[in-house]
Amino acid sequence: MTRPTGNTRLKAARQHAGYASQQAFADALTQTAPRIGLGRMEVSVRQVRRWESPAPPWPRADHQRLLTHVLQLPIEQLGFTAPWQPSGAPASESPPQSAPNSVAPAMPLPQATTSLQPATIGADYASITVAHRRLYWSVKPDHLHPTVVEHTRLGLHLLTETHGIARRVLATALGESLLLAGRIEFFDLRQPEEADASFVRALQAAGEADDPILGAAILAHAAFIPGWSNRRDDASERIRAARAYARRGPASAEFVAWIDAVEAECEARCGHPIEGLRAIDHAEATLAAGSDHESPEWFTWFSPVRLAAFKGNTELKAKRYAQARNTLTAALAALPAAEGKQRTVILGDLAAVEAAEKNPEAACARAEETLDQLALTWYATGMERIREVRQALQPWADTDAVRRLDDRLYGWQTTLSALRR
C-alpha cells in the first residue's frame, strides 16, 4: 500500500468536521459564504481537490475566511504554506503552548528533517503505546492521562527524526496514543472539547500511517461528541465517514458491529431510539454472519457483551423497560470481572430502569452498587449515569432509600473526587 500524498492536514480536518466527501465540503463552503457576509460564492469540488493536492495553492482571503469558519482551525493549521514562507517551512515558528495535561493543538504533523533514530524506533515507541492500552483498564484516569499526553508529544517529536517504514509504524502508534488520550478525556474525564482536539490529531496521524481502520475508529469515537450533545446531523456525518474508512480496511465483523453500536447510542441520545434499535439489529446480524477479516490488536473496547450493554441502554431510551432489564441483567452476568468501568455503566442503566418503573428502593440499591464499583474504578461516564438516576428519583426524595443514596452520593470523599475531576 502506498503512502498517502496530498494535503492530509486539510483532508483530516474536513473529515473530522463531518464532511466525508469533497462534494459535501464544497457544498458546505458554498452555503456558508452568504451567512458570514461573503455574498454568493460557489466553491467547486475542483477547488477543494486543488487544496487537498500535494502542492496546495495559498487560498485567497475570502476562501481563508470560509475555511477557518467551517473547520474552526486557523489557516496555518490546514496544510497551507504562505507564499512568504520558504517551501516546507512550518506555518508557525512558535506554536501556541498547550496546558500541561492536554494534547498539543491541531498543527500540521512535523516532517522528517534528518534521520537520527534507528529503524527500531517505531516498534520501540509502539511497545509503550501497547502498555498504555493495557493500563487504561485499571489505572486511575487522572494518573494515566498526563503520561499518555507526554507520550504523544514524544511521538510528534520523533516524527521529525524518522523516515520510511519506521515513520509509518511510529505514526500508527501515535494515532493510537492520541485516540487513547481522547477516550480518557471524553469518557473518563468528561472533557469533550479536549477530546475533539485529540481526535483531530489522531486522524492526522492515522492519515500519515495510511491506516483506514484506525481512521474509522477515530471518526466513530468522534461521533460520540455531537451525539451526546444532541447534534444528530453532525454525529451521523462522522459515522458515515467512519463506515467509508472501514470499507477500505477492510474491517472485521466485530468492528462493523461496533460502529453500528456507536450509531445506536447516538441515535438514542438524540431522541431517535427506534433508529438506534435498528442499528443494534444490524450489529447483531453482522456478528452472527462473521467475516474473514480480523480485528486489529488495539480494538479492545468491544465484544458481544458490550453490544448487549449498548442494546440495553437503547431499549431503556426507547422505554422498553422490561426488555432493557433482561438485556442488561444478562450482560452484567456475562461481563468479565476485570471490566470495572463497563460494570458501572450497566449498573447505572439498571438503576435507571428501576427509576423509570417507579421502583425507588430497587433503583437506589442498583445506584449504591454502582457507587461501590466507582470507588474501585472511577469512570466519569458511570457517575454521570448515577446523577441522572438521582434526578429521576426526586419525587421520592424524602424516602429513606433516596436519603441513604444521597448520603453516599454526597459523602466527603465522593464529593471531593467529583469536584477534583
Short mmCIF file of C-alpha atoms in Angstrom, two decimals:
data_model
loop_
_atom_site.label_atom_id
_atom_site.label_comp_id
_atom_site.label_asym_id
_atom_site.label_seq_id
_atom_site.Cartn_x
_atom_site.Cartn_y
_atom_site.Cartn_z
CA MET A 1 0.00 0.00 0.00
CA THR A 2 1.46 3.35 -0.96
CA ARG A 3 1.85 6.21 1.47
CA PRO A 4 -0.83 8.92 1.08
CA THR A 5 0.05 12.06 -0.82
CA GLY A 6 -1.53 15.46 -0.82
CA ASN A 7 -2.64 17.89 1.85
CA THR A 8 -3.54 15.32 4.54
CA ARG A 9 -3.96 18.06 7.16
CA LEU A 10 -6.87 19.69 5.34
CA LYS A 11 -8.35 16.30 4.47
CA ALA A 12 -8.20 15.15 8.10
CA ALA A 13 -9.78 18.39 9.34
CA ARG A 14 -12.52 18.13 6.70
CA GLN A 15 -13.38 14.56 7.60
CA HIS A 16 -13.25 15.25 11.33
CA ALA A 17 -15.69 18.13 10.80
CA GLY A 18 -18.08 15.60 9.29
CA TYR A 19 -17.60 16.13 5.55
CA ALA A 20 -16.83 12.67 4.25
CA SER A 21 -16.61 13.74 0.60
CA GLN A 22 -15.07 16.70 -1.18
CA GLN A 23 -18.51 17.43 -2.66
CA ALA A 24 -20.10 17.69 0.79
CA PHE A 25 -17.33 20.04 1.88
CA ALA A 26 -17.67 22.20 -1.24
CA ASP A 27 -21.44 22.44 -0.69
CA ALA A 28 -20.93 23.46 2.95
CA LEU A 29 -18.49 26.20 1.96
CA THR A 30 -20.88 27.49 -0.71
CA GLN A 31 -23.82 27.56 1.71
CA THR A 32 -21.79 29.23 4.47
CA ALA A 33 -20.44 32.14 2.40
CA PRO A 34 -23.64 34.27 2.46
CA ARG A 35 -24.14 33.63 6.17
CA ILE A 36 -20.79 35.18 7.11
CA GLY A 37 -21.09 38.20 4.84
CA LEU A 38 -19.17 36.98 1.79
CA GLY A 39 -22.18 37.10 -0.52
CA ARG A 40 -22.96 34.48 -3.13
CA MET A 41 -19.85 32.38 -3.73
CA GLU A 42 -19.62 28.94 -5.30
CA VAL A 43 -16.80 26.66 -4.21
CA SER A 44 -16.34 23.75 -6.60
CA VAL A 45 -15.11 20.22 -5.98
CA ARG A 46 -12.24 21.05 -8.31
CA GLN A 47 -11.19 23.85 -5.94
CA VAL A 48 -11.32 21.51 -2.92
CA ARG A 49 -9.31 18.95 -4.88
CA ARG A 50 -6.62 21.59 -5.55
CA TRP A 51 -6.48 22.46 -1.85
CA GLU A 52 -6.01 18.78 -0.99
CA SER A 53 -3.34 18.25 -3.65
CA PRO A 54 0.36 17.67 -2.83
CA ALA A 55 1.12 21.36 -3.58
CA PRO A 56 -2.00 23.27 -2.48
CA PRO A 57 -2.18 26.93 -3.53
CA TRP A 58 -2.39 29.58 -0.83
CA PRO A 59 -6.14 30.37 -0.56
CA ARG A 60 -7.30 33.87 -1.30
CA ALA A 61 -8.60 35.97 1.59
CA ASP A 62 -12.31 35.15 1.25
CA HIS A 63 -11.56 31.43 0.91
CA GLN A 64 -9.35 31.60 4.01
CA ARG A 65 -12.22 33.12 5.96
CA LEU A 66 -14.56 30.39 4.72
CA LEU A 67 -12.17 27.56 5.53
CA THR A 68 -11.37 28.78 9.03
CA HIS A 69 -15.04 29.41 9.81
CA VAL A 70 -16.27 25.99 8.65
CA LEU A 71 -13.36 23.94 10.04
CA GLN A 72 -12.75 26.05 13.16
CA LEU A 73 -8.98 25.96 12.67
CA PRO A 74 -6.50 28.68 11.67
CA ILE A 75 -5.46 28.59 8.02
CA GLU A 76 -1.87 27.83 9.04
CA GLN A 77 -3.05 24.55 10.61
CA LEU A 78 -4.72 23.29 7.44
CA GLY A 79 -1.62 22.30 5.50
CA PHE A 80 -1.10 25.52 3.54
CA THR A 81 2.25 27.32 3.23
CA ALA A 82 2.11 31.09 2.89
CA PRO A 83 3.91 32.48 -0.20
CA TRP A 84 6.26 34.48 2.02
CA GLN A 85 7.46 31.35 3.83
CA PRO A 86 10.20 29.06 2.48
CA SER A 87 8.86 25.91 0.86
CA GLY A 88 8.27 23.23 3.50
CA ALA A 89 8.76 25.66 6.38
CA PRO A 90 6.46 25.29 9.35
CA ALA A 91 3.47 27.57 9.31
CA SER A 92 4.30 28.99 12.72
CA GLU A 93 7.74 29.37 14.26
CA SER A 94 6.28 29.48 17.75
CA PRO A 95 3.16 27.34 18.07
CA PRO A 96 0.84 28.16 20.97
CA GLN A 97 1.68 26.47 24.24
CA SER A 98 -0.80 23.90 25.46
CA ALA A 99 -1.78 23.16 29.01
CA PRO A 100 0.49 20.67 30.80
CA ASN A 101 -2.01 17.81 30.62
CA SER A 102 -3.57 18.44 27.21
CA VAL A 103 -2.67 17.23 23.75
CA ALA A 104 -0.89 19.78 21.56
CA PRO A 105 -3.28 21.86 19.39
CA ALA A 106 -4.05 20.64 15.89
CA MET A 107 -1.00 21.73 13.91
CA PRO A 108 0.45 20.09 10.80
CA LEU A 109 2.37 16.95 11.71
CA PRO A 110 6.12 17.54 11.64
CA GLN A 111 8.01 16.35 8.59
CA ALA A 112 11.27 14.44 8.84
CA THR A 113 14.37 16.61 8.66
CA THR A 114 17.25 14.28 9.35
CA SER A 115 17.11 10.56 10.05
CA LEU A 116 18.60 10.34 13.54
CA GLN A 117 16.64 7.45 15.00
CA PRO A 118 17.32 3.73 14.42
CA ALA A 119 14.99 1.57 12.36
CA THR A 120 13.57 0.08 15.58
CA ILE A 121 12.21 3.43 16.86
CA GLY A 122 8.67 2.82 15.62
CA ALA A 123 8.43 -0.58 17.30
CA ASP A 124 10.02 0.78 20.49
CA TYR A 125 7.54 3.63 20.67
CA ALA A 126 4.66 1.25 19.89
CA SER A 127 5.60 -1.01 22.81
CA ILE A 128 4.89 1.85 25.22
CA THR A 129 1.60 2.55 23.46
CA VAL A 130 0.62 -1.09 23.98
CA ALA A 131 1.43 -0.81 27.70
CA HIS A 132 -0.77 2.29 27.99
CA ARG A 133 -3.55 0.39 26.22
CA ARG A 134 -3.48 -2.25 28.97
CA LEU A 135 -3.06 0.26 31.81
CA TYR A 136 -6.23 2.09 30.75
CA TRP A 137 -8.45 -0.58 32.27
CA SER A 138 -7.01 -0.36 35.78
CA VAL A 139 -5.07 2.89 36.32
CA LYS A 140 -6.94 5.98 37.51
CA PRO A 141 -7.60 8.24 34.50
CA ASP A 142 -6.19 11.39 36.10
CA HIS A 143 -2.96 9.45 36.74
CA LEU A 144 -2.69 7.83 33.31
CA HIS A 145 -3.77 10.79 31.18
CA PRO A 146 -0.70 13.02 31.75
CA THR A 147 1.57 10.08 30.89
CA VAL A 148 -0.30 9.35 27.66
CA VAL A 149 -0.20 13.03 26.67
CA GLU A 150 3.56 13.20 27.22
CA HIS A 151 3.92 10.04 25.14
CA THR A 152 2.07 11.71 22.25
CA ARG A 153 4.38 14.72 22.48
CA LEU A 154 7.37 12.43 22.27
CA GLY A 155 5.85 10.76 19.21
CA LEU A 156 5.36 14.11 17.48
CA HIS A 157 8.99 14.97 18.12
CA LEU A 158 10.24 11.61 16.88
CA LEU A 159 8.41 12.10 13.59
CA THR A 160 10.98 14.77 12.76
CA GLU A 161 13.74 12.18 13.10
CA THR A 162 12.16 9.17 11.38
CA HIS A 163 11.82 8.04 7.77
CA GLY A 164 10.30 5.18 5.79
CA ILE A 165 8.72 2.15 7.41
CA ALA A 166 9.77 3.24 10.91
CA ARG A 167 7.91 6.52 10.43
CA ARG A 168 4.77 4.70 9.36
CA VAL A 169 4.93 2.33 12.36
CA LEU A 170 5.53 5.33 14.61
CA ALA A 171 2.60 7.26 13.10
CA THR A 172 0.28 4.29 13.67
CA ALA A 173 1.27 4.03 17.33
CA LEU A 174 0.99 7.80 17.71
CA GLY A 175 -2.52 7.69 16.26
CA GLU A 176 -3.49 5.03 18.79
CA SER A 177 -1.98 7.05 21.65
CA LEU A 178 -3.87 10.17 20.60
CA LEU A 179 -7.05 8.10 20.34
CA LEU A 180 -6.47 6.83 23.87
CA ALA A 181 -5.93 10.39 25.11
CA GLY A 182 -9.24 11.38 23.53
CA ARG A 183 -11.02 8.37 25.02
CA ILE A 184 -9.80 9.28 28.51
CA GLU A 185 -10.75 12.93 28.03
CA PHE A 186 -14.25 12.11 26.82
CA PHE A 187 -15.36 9.02 28.74
CA ASP A 188 -13.26 9.24 31.93
CA LEU A 189 -12.77 12.97 32.50
CA ARG A 190 -15.79 14.38 30.59
CA GLN A 191 -13.76 16.95 28.66
CA PRO A 192 -15.41 16.85 25.20
CA GLU A 193 -13.60 19.85 23.73
CA GLU A 194 -10.19 18.45 24.64
CA ALA A 195 -11.24 15.05 23.28
CA ASP A 196 -12.32 16.57 19.98
CA ALA A 197 -8.88 18.17 19.56
CA SER A 198 -7.18 14.87 20.38
CA PHE A 199 -9.28 13.06 17.78
CA VAL A 200 -8.30 15.60 15.10
CA ARG A 201 -4.65 14.97 15.90
CA ALA A 202 -5.22 11.21 15.93
CA LEU A 203 -6.83 11.34 12.49
CA GLN A 204 -3.84 13.25 11.16
CA ALA A 205 -1.50 10.56 12.47
CA ALA A 206 -3.68 7.79 11.02
CA GLY A 207 -3.53 9.59 7.67
CA GLU A 208 0.25 9.75 7.91
CA ALA A 209 0.26 5.99 8.54
CA ASP A 210 -2.35 5.36 5.81
CA ASP A 211 -4.32 3.20 8.26
CA PRO A 212 -8.02 3.37 7.30
CA ILE A 213 -9.22 1.10 10.14
CA LEU A 214 -7.54 3.30 12.72
CA GLY A 215 -9.08 6.30 10.95
CA ALA A 216 -12.51 4.66 11.17
CA ALA A 217 -12.06 4.04 14.90
CA ILE A 218 -11.13 7.68 15.48
CA LEU A 219 -14.06 9.01 13.44
CA ALA A 220 -16.56 6.74 15.22
CA HIS A 221 -15.24 7.90 18.59
CA ALA A 222 -15.51 11.48 17.40
CA ALA A 223 -19.21 10.85 16.63
CA PHE A 224 -19.92 10.41 20.34
CA ILE A 225 -19.16 14.09 20.97
CA PRO A 226 -22.01 15.57 18.87
CA GLY A 227 -24.16 12.52 19.61
CA TRP A 228 -24.05 13.21 23.35
CA SER A 229 -24.90 16.89 22.81
CA ASN A 230 -27.97 16.20 20.63
CA ARG A 231 -26.33 17.24 17.34
CA ARG A 232 -27.69 14.35 15.34
CA ASP A 233 -26.64 15.53 11.86
CA ASP A 234 -23.02 16.04 12.93
CA ALA A 235 -22.91 12.64 14.61
CA SER A 236 -24.43 10.94 11.56
CA GLU A 237 -21.90 12.55 9.23
CA ARG A 238 -18.98 11.32 11.32
CA ILE A 239 -20.44 7.82 11.46
CA ARG A 240 -20.83 7.79 7.66
CA ALA A 241 -17.20 8.81 7.36
CA ALA A 242 -16.21 6.01 9.75
CA ARG A 243 -18.09 3.47 7.66
CA ALA A 244 -16.38 4.70 4.49
CA TYR A 245 -12.97 4.20 6.10
CA ALA A 246 -13.94 0.79 7.47
CA ARG A 247 -14.86 -0.39 3.97
CA ARG A 248 -11.36 0.49 2.76
CA GLY A 249 -9.80 -1.57 5.56
CA PRO A 250 -11.44 -3.97 5.16
CA ALA A 251 -12.94 -4.27 8.64
CA SER A 252 -13.85 -7.30 10.72
CA ALA A 253 -17.44 -8.15 11.61
CA GLU A 254 -16.78 -7.05 15.20
CA PHE A 255 -15.50 -3.68 14.06
CA VAL A 256 -18.50 -3.04 11.79
CA ALA A 257 -20.87 -4.09 14.58
CA TRP A 258 -19.17 -1.63 16.94
CA ILE A 259 -19.81 1.24 14.50
CA ASP A 260 -23.46 0.13 14.46
CA ALA A 261 -23.46 0.27 18.26
CA VAL A 262 -21.99 3.78 18.23
CA GLU A 263 -24.72 4.83 15.82
CA ALA A 264 -27.35 3.25 18.09
CA GLU A 265 -26.18 5.20 21.12
CA CYS A 266 -26.00 8.48 19.21
CA GLU A 267 -29.49 7.97 17.77
CA ALA A 268 -30.91 7.11 21.19
CA ARG A 269 -29.33 10.13 22.85
CA CYS A 270 -30.64 12.38 20.08
CA GLY A 271 -34.20 11.22 20.67
CA HIS A 272 -34.44 8.52 17.98
CA PRO A 273 -34.17 5.22 19.93
CA ILE A 274 -36.14 3.23 17.34
CA GLU A 275 -33.49 4.08 14.75
CA GLY A 276 -30.96 3.04 17.36
CA LEU A 277 -32.61 -0.35 17.78
CA ARG A 278 -32.45 -0.87 14.02
CA ALA A 279 -28.70 -0.24 14.20
CA ILE A 280 -28.46 -2.77 17.06
CA ASP A 281 -30.32 -5.35 14.94
CA HIS A 282 -27.82 -4.78 12.13
CA ALA A 283 -24.92 -5.17 14.57
CA GLU A 284 -26.28 -8.48 15.86
CA ALA A 285 -26.78 -9.77 12.32
CA THR A 286 -23.26 -8.69 11.37
CA LEU A 287 -21.74 -10.51 14.34
CA ALA A 288 -23.77 -13.62 13.58
CA ALA A 289 -22.64 -13.64 9.94
CA GLY A 290 -18.97 -13.08 10.84
CA SER A 291 -16.25 -12.32 8.30
CA ASP A 292 -12.82 -13.47 7.17
CA HIS A 293 -11.17 -10.27 8.41
CA GLU A 294 -9.54 -9.99 11.82
CA SER A 295 -9.79 -7.05 14.20
CA PRO A 296 -6.60 -5.09 14.96
CA GLU A 297 -4.96 -5.84 18.29
CA TRP A 298 -5.78 -2.37 19.65
CA PHE A 299 -9.53 -2.98 19.20
CA THR A 300 -10.11 -3.89 22.86
CA TRP A 301 -13.22 -1.94 23.76
CA PHE A 302 -15.95 -4.08 22.14
CA SER A 303 -17.37 -7.60 22.45
CA PRO A 304 -20.77 -9.32 22.29
CA VAL A 305 -21.25 -8.42 25.96
CA ARG A 306 -20.53 -4.77 25.19
CA LEU A 307 -23.04 -4.93 22.34
CA ALA A 308 -25.64 -6.22 24.83
CA ALA A 309 -24.87 -3.22 27.06
CA PHE A 310 -25.42 -0.87 24.10
CA LYS A 311 -28.67 -2.70 23.34
CA GLY A 312 -29.94 -2.45 26.91
CA ASN A 313 -29.23 1.28 27.02
CA THR A 314 -31.05 1.78 23.70
CA GLU A 315 -34.03 -0.23 24.93
CA LEU A 316 -34.05 1.96 28.05
CA LYS A 317 -34.16 5.11 25.92
CA ALA A 318 -36.98 3.52 23.88
CA LYS A 319 -38.93 2.97 27.17
CA ARG A 320 -38.92 -0.79 26.70
CA TYR A 321 -38.12 -1.27 30.35
CA ALA A 322 -38.77 -4.99 30.74
CA GLN A 323 -36.60 -5.79 27.73
CA ALA A 324 -33.89 -3.42 28.95
CA ARG A 325 -33.85 -5.04 32.40
CA ASN A 326 -33.49 -8.52 30.89
CA THR A 327 -30.79 -7.44 28.41
CA LEU A 328 -28.76 -5.53 31.00
CA THR A 329 -29.05 -8.24 33.65
CA ALA A 330 -27.74 -10.84 31.20
CA ALA A 331 -24.92 -8.50 30.15
CA LEU A 332 -23.94 -7.89 33.78
CA ALA A 333 -23.79 -11.62 34.45
CA ALA A 334 -21.61 -12.26 31.39
CA LEU A 335 -19.26 -9.29 31.92
CA PRO A 336 -15.68 -10.31 32.84
CA ALA A 337 -14.67 -9.34 36.35
CA ALA A 338 -11.85 -7.13 35.11
CA GLU A 339 -14.19 -4.77 33.22
CA GLY A 340 -15.00 -2.50 36.13
CA LYS A 341 -15.68 0.59 34.05
CA GLN A 342 -18.28 -1.13 31.92
CA ARG A 343 -19.80 -2.58 35.08
CA THR A 344 -20.54 0.94 36.38
CA VAL A 345 -22.37 1.77 33.14
CA ILE A 346 -24.52 -1.36 33.15
CA LEU A 347 -25.37 -0.99 36.84
CA GLY A 348 -26.25 2.66 36.25
CA ASP A 349 -28.57 1.72 33.41
CA LEU A 350 -30.23 -0.94 35.57
CA ALA A 351 -30.79 1.71 38.23
CA ALA A 352 -32.34 3.95 35.56
CA VAL A 353 -34.70 1.13 34.52
CA GLU A 354 -35.92 0.76 38.11
CA ALA A 355 -36.37 4.52 38.49
CA ALA A 356 -38.36 4.66 35.25
CA GLU A 357 -40.55 1.79 36.51
CA LYS A 358 -41.15 3.78 39.73
CA ASN A 359 -39.26 1.31 41.93
CA PRO A 360 -37.21 3.77 44.03
CA GLU A 361 -35.83 1.22 46.50
CA ALA A 362 -34.59 -1.08 43.72
CA ALA A 363 -33.17 1.93 41.84
CA CYS A 364 -31.28 3.08 44.95
CA ALA A 365 -29.90 -0.41 45.53
CA ARG A 366 -28.52 -0.55 41.99
CA ALA A 367 -27.18 3.00 42.32
CA GLU A 368 -25.32 2.07 45.50
CA GLU A 369 -23.83 -0.95 43.74
CA THR A 370 -22.60 1.46 41.07
CA LEU A 371 -21.02 3.72 43.69
CA ASP A 372 -19.27 0.70 45.21
CA GLN A 373 -17.76 -0.09 41.81
CA LEU A 374 -16.86 3.56 41.15
CA ALA A 375 -14.88 3.55 44.38
CA LEU A 376 -12.72 0.82 42.81
CA THR A 377 -12.62 2.01 39.18
CA TRP A 378 -13.53 5.63 38.65
CA TYR A 379 -15.39 6.31 35.41
CA ALA A 380 -16.99 9.68 34.77
CA THR A 381 -19.49 8.13 32.37
CA GLY A 382 -20.66 5.78 35.13
CA MET A 383 -21.00 8.63 37.63
CA GLU A 384 -22.98 10.59 35.05
CA ARG A 385 -25.45 7.70 34.87
CA ILE A 386 -25.95 7.85 38.66
CA ARG A 387 -26.52 11.60 38.65
CA GLU A 388 -29.23 11.10 36.02
CA VAL A 389 -30.81 8.37 38.16
CA ARG A 390 -30.79 10.62 41.22
CA GLN A 391 -32.56 13.33 39.24
CA ALA A 392 -35.24 10.81 38.22
CA LEU A 393 -35.68 9.83 41.89
CA GLN A 394 -36.52 13.36 43.03
CA PRO A 395 -40.24 12.54 43.54
CA TRP A 396 -39.12 10.11 46.28
CA ALA A 397 -36.51 12.45 47.79
CA ASP A 398 -37.95 12.11 51.31
CA THR A 399 -37.82 8.31 51.42
CA ASP A 400 -35.20 6.50 53.47
CA ALA A 401 -33.76 4.77 50.38
CA VAL A 402 -33.14 8.02 48.49
CA ARG A 403 -31.74 9.79 51.57
CA ARG A 404 -29.36 6.87 52.09
CA LEU A 405 -28.28 7.21 48.44
CA ASP A 406 -27.73 10.94 48.95
CA ASP A 407 -25.53 10.21 51.94
CA ARG A 408 -23.39 8.03 49.69
CA LEU A 409 -23.54 10.29 46.65
CA TYR A 410 -22.64 13.42 48.59
CA GLY A 411 -20.23 11.96 51.10
CA TRP A 412 -16.94 13.76 51.68
CA GLN A 413 -14.79 11.52 49.51
CA THR A 414 -17.26 11.21 46.63
CA THR A 415 -17.99 14.93 46.54
CA LEU A 416 -14.31 15.87 46.67
CA SER A 417 -13.49 13.37 43.92
CA ALA A 418 -16.24 14.75 41.70
CA LEU A 419 -15.11 18.35 42.26
CA ARG A 420 -11.48 17.50 41.55
CA ARG A 421 -12.49 15.85 38.28
#
